[in-house]
JSON list of C-alpha atoms in Angstrom, two decimals:
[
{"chain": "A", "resi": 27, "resn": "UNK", "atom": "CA", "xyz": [72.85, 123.81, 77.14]},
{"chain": "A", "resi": 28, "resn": "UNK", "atom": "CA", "xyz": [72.74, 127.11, 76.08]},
{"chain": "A", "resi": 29, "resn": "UNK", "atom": "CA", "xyz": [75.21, 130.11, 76.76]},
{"chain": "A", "resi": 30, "resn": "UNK", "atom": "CA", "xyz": [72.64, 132.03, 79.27]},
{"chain": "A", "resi": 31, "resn": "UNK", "atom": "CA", "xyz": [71.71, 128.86, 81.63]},
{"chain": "A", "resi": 32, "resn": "UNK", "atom": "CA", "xyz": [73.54, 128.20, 85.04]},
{"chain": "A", "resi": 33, "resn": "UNK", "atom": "CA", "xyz": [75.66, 125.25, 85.72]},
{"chain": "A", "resi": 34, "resn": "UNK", "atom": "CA", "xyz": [73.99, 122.74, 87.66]},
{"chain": "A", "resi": 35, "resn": "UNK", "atom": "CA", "xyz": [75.25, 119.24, 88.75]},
{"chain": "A", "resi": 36, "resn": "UNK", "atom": "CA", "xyz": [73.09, 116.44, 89.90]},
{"chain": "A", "resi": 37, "resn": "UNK", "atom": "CA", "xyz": [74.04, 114.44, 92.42]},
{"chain": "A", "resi": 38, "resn": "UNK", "atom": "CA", "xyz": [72.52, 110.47, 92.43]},
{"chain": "A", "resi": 39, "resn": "UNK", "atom": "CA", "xyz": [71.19, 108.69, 95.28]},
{"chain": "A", "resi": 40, "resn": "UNK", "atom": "CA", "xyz": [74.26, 106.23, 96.60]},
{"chain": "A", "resi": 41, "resn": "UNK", "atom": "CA", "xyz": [73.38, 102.57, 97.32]},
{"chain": "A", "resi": 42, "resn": "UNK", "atom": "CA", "xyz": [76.63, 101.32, 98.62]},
{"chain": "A", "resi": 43, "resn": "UNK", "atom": "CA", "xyz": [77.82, 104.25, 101.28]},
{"chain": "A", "resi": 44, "resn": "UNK", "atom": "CA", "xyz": [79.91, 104.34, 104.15]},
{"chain": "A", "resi": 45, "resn": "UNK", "atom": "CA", "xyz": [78.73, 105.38, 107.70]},
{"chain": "A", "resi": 46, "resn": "UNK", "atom": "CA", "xyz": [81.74, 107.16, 109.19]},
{"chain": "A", "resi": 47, "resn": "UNK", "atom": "CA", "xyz": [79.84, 106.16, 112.84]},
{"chain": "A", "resi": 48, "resn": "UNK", "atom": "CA", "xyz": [79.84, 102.91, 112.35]},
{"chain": "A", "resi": 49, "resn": "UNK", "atom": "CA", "xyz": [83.86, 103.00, 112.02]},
{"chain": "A", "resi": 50, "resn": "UNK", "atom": "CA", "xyz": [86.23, 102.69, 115.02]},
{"chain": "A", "resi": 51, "resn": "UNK", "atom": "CA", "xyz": [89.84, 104.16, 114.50]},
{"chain": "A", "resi": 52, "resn": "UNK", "atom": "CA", "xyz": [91.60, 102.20, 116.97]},
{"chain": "A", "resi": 53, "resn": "UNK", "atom": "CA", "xyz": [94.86, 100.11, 116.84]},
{"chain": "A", "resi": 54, "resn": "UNK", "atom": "CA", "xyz": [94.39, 96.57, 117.09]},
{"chain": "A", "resi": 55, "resn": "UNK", "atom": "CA", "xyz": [96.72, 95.61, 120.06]},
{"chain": "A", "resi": 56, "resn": "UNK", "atom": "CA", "xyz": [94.52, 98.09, 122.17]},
{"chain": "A", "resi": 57, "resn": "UNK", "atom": "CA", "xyz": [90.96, 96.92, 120.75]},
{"chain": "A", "resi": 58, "resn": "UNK", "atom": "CA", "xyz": [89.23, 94.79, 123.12]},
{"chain": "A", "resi": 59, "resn": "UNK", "atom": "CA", "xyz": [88.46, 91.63, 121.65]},
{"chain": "A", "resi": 60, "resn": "UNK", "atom": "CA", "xyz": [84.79, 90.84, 121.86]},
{"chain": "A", "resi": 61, "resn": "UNK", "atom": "CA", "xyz": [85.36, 87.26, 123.09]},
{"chain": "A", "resi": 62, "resn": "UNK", "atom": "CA", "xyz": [88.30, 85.26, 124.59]},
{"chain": "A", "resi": 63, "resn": "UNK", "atom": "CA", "xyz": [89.58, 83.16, 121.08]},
{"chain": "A", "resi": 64, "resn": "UNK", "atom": "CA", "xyz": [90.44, 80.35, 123.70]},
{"chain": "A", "resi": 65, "resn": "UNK", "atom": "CA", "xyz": [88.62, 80.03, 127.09]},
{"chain": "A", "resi": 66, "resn": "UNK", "atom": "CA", "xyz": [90.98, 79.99, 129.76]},
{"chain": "A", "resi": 67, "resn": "UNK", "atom": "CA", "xyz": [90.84, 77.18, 132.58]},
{"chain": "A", "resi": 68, "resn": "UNK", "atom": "CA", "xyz": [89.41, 78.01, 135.71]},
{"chain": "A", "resi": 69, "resn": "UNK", "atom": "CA", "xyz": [91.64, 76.73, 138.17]},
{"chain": "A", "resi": 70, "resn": "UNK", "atom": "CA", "xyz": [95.58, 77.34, 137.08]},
{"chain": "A", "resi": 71, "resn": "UNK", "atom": "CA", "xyz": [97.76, 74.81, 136.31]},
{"chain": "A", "resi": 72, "resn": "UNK", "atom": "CA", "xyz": [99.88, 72.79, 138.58]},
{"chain": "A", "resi": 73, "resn": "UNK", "atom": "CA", "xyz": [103.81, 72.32, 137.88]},
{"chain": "A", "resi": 74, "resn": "UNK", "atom": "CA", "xyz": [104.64, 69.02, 137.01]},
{"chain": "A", "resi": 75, "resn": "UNK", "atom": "CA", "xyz": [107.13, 67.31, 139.59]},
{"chain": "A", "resi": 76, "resn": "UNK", "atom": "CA", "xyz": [110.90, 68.59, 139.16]},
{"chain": "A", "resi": 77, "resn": "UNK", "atom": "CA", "xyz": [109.89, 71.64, 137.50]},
{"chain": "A", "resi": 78, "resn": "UNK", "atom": "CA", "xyz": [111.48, 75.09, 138.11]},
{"chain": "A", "resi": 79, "resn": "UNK", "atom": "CA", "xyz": [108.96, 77.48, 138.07]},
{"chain": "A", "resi": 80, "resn": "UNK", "atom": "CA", "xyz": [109.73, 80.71, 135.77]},
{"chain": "A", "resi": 81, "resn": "UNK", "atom": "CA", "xyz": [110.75, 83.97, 137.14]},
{"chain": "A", "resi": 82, "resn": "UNK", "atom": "CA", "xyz": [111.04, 86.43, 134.46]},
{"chain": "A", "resi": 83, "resn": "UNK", "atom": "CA", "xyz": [108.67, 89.55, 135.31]},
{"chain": "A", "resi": 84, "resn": "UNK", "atom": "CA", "xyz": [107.84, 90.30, 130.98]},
{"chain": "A", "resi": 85, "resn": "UNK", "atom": "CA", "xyz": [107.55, 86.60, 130.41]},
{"chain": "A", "resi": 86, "resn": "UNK", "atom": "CA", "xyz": [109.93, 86.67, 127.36]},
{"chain": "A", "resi": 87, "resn": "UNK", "atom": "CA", "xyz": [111.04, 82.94, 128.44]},
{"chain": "A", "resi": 88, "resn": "UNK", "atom": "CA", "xyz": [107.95, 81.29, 128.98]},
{"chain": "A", "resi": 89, "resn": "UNK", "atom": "CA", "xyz": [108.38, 77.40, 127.75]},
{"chain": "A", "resi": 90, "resn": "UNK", "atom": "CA", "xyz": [111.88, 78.63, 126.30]},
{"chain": "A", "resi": 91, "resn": "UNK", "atom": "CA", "xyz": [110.24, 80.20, 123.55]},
{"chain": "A", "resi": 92, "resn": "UNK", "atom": "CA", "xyz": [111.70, 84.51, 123.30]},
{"chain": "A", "resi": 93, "resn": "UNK", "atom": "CA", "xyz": [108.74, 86.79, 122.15]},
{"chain": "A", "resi": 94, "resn": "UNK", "atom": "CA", "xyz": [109.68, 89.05, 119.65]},
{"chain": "A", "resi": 95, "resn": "UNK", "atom": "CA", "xyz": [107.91, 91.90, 122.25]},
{"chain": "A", "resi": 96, "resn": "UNK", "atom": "CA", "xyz": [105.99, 92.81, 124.68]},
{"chain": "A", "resi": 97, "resn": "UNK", "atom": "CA", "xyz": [102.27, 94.46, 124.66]},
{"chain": "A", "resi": 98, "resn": "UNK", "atom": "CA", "xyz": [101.35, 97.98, 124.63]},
{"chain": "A", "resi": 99, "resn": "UNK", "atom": "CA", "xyz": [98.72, 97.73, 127.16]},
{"chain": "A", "resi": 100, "resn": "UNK", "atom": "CA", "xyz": [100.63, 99.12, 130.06]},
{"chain": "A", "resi": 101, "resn": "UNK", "atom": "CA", "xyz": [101.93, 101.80, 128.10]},
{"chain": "A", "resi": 102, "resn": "UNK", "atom": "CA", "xyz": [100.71, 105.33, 128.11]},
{"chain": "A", "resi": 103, "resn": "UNK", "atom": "CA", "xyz": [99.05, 106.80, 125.26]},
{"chain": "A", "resi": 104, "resn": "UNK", "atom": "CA", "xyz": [101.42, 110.01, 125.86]},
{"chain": "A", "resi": 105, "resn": "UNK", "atom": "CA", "xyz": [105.12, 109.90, 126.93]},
{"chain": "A", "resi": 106, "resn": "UNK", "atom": "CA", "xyz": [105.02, 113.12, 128.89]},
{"chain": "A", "resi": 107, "resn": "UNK", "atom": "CA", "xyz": [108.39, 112.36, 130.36]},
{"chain": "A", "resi": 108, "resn": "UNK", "atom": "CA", "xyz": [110.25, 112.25, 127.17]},
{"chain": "A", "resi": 109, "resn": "UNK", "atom": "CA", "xyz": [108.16, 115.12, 125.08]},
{"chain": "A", "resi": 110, "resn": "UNK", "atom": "CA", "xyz": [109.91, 116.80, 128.59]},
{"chain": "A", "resi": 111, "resn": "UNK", "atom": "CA", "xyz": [113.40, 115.40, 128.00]},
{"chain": "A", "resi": 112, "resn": "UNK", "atom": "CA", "xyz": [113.40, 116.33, 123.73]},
{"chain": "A", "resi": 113, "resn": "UNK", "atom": "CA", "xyz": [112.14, 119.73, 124.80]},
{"chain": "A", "resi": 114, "resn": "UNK", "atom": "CA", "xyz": [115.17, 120.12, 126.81]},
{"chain": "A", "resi": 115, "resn": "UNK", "atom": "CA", "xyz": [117.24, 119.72, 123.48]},
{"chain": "A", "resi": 116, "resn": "UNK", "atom": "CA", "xyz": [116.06, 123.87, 122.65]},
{"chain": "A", "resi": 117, "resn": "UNK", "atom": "CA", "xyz": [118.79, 124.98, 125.36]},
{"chain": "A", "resi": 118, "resn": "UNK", "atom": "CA", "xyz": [121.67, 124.21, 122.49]},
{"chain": "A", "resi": 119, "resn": "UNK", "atom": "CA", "xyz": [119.46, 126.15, 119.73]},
{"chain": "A", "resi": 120, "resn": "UNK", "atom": "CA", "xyz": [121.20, 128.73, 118.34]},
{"chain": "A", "resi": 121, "resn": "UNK", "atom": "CA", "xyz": [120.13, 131.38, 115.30]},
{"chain": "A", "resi": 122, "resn": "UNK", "atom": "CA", "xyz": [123.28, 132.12, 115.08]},
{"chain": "A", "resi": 123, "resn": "UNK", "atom": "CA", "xyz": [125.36, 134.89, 116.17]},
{"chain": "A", "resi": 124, "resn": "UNK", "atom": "CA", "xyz": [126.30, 138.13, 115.58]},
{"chain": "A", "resi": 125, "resn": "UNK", "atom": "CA", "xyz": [128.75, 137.26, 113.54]},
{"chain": "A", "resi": 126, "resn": "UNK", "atom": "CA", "xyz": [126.34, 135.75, 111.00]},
{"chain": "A", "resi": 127, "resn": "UNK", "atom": "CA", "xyz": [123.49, 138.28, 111.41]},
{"chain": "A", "resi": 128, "resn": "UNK", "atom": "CA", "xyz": [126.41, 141.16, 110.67]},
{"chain": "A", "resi": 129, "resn": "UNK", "atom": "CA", "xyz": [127.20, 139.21, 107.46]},
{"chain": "A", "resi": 130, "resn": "UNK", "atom": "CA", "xyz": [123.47, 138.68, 105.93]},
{"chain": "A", "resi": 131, "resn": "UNK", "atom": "CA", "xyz": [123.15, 142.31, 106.40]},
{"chain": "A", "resi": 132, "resn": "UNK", "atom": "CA", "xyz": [126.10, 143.33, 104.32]},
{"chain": "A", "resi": 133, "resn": "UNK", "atom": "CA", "xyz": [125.72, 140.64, 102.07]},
{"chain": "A", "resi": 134, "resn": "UNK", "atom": "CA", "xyz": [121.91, 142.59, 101.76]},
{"chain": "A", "resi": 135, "resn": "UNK", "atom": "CA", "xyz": [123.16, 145.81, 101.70]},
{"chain": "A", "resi": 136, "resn": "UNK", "atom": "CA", "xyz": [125.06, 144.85, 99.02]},
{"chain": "A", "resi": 137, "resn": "UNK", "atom": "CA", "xyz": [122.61, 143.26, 97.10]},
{"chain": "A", "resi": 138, "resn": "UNK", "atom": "CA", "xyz": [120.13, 146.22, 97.47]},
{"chain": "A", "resi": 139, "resn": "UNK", "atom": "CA", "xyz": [123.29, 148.81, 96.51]},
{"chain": "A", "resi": 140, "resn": "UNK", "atom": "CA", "xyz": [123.84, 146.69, 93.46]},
{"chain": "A", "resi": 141, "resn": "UNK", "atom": "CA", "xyz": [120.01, 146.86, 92.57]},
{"chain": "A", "resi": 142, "resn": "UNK", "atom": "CA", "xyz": [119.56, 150.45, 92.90]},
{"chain": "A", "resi": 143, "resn": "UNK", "atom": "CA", "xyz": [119.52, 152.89, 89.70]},
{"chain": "A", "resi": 144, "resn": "UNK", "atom": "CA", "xyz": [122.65, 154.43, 89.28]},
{"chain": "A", "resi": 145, "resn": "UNK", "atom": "CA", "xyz": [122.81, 158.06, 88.06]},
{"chain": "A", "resi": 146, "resn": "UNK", "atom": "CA", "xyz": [124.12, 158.57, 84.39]},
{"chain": "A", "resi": 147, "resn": "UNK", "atom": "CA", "xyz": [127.00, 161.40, 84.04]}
]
């Protein structure tokens, strides 16, 4: 290359690429699953004889067995009710008073007196 030529750069043809399009960002407890991983029955299940049938409204107790959580499904994508309640924390915001603005502008003062030239005698 000599001293008067422009850069150039050369850019080669890519075989393995990725197609942003063809890439979902989505969490996977709110993907829709393509296909039921086991087919439910189509009529429900009876209660055997002397069974108590289970009341609990999350299902946490099914068969005795605690889940560890519940699903995100019914939840909303935005809390709107609680980005309402943590904006209501700005009413105890404070810059300060005047006690403190008084004081960072003699403490300036100060510093700017110091800084100036003084005059020689």
């Amino acid at each position: 290359m000599s001293l008067g030529s422009a850069i150039t750069s050369v850019t080669r043809p890519l075989r393995a690429k990725v197609k942003p399009a063809a890439i979902v960002a989505e969490h996977r407890m709110r993907a829709v699953p393509a296909a039921a991983l086991v087919a439910a029955p189509s009529t429900p299940a009876l209660l055997e004889p002397g069974s108590v049938p289970i009341k609990d409204p999350h299902g946490d107790y099914m068969w005795g067995v605690k889940w560890p959580g519940h699903s995100i499904k019914d939840t909303p994508d935005v809390d709107v009710a609680a980005i309402k309640e943590a904006f209501k924390m700005w009413k105890i915001f404070s810059l300060g008073g005047p006690e403190l603005w008084g004081g960072l502008l003699a403490q300036t003062a100060a510093i700017a007196a110091d800084a100036m030239p003084k005059r020689k005698h």
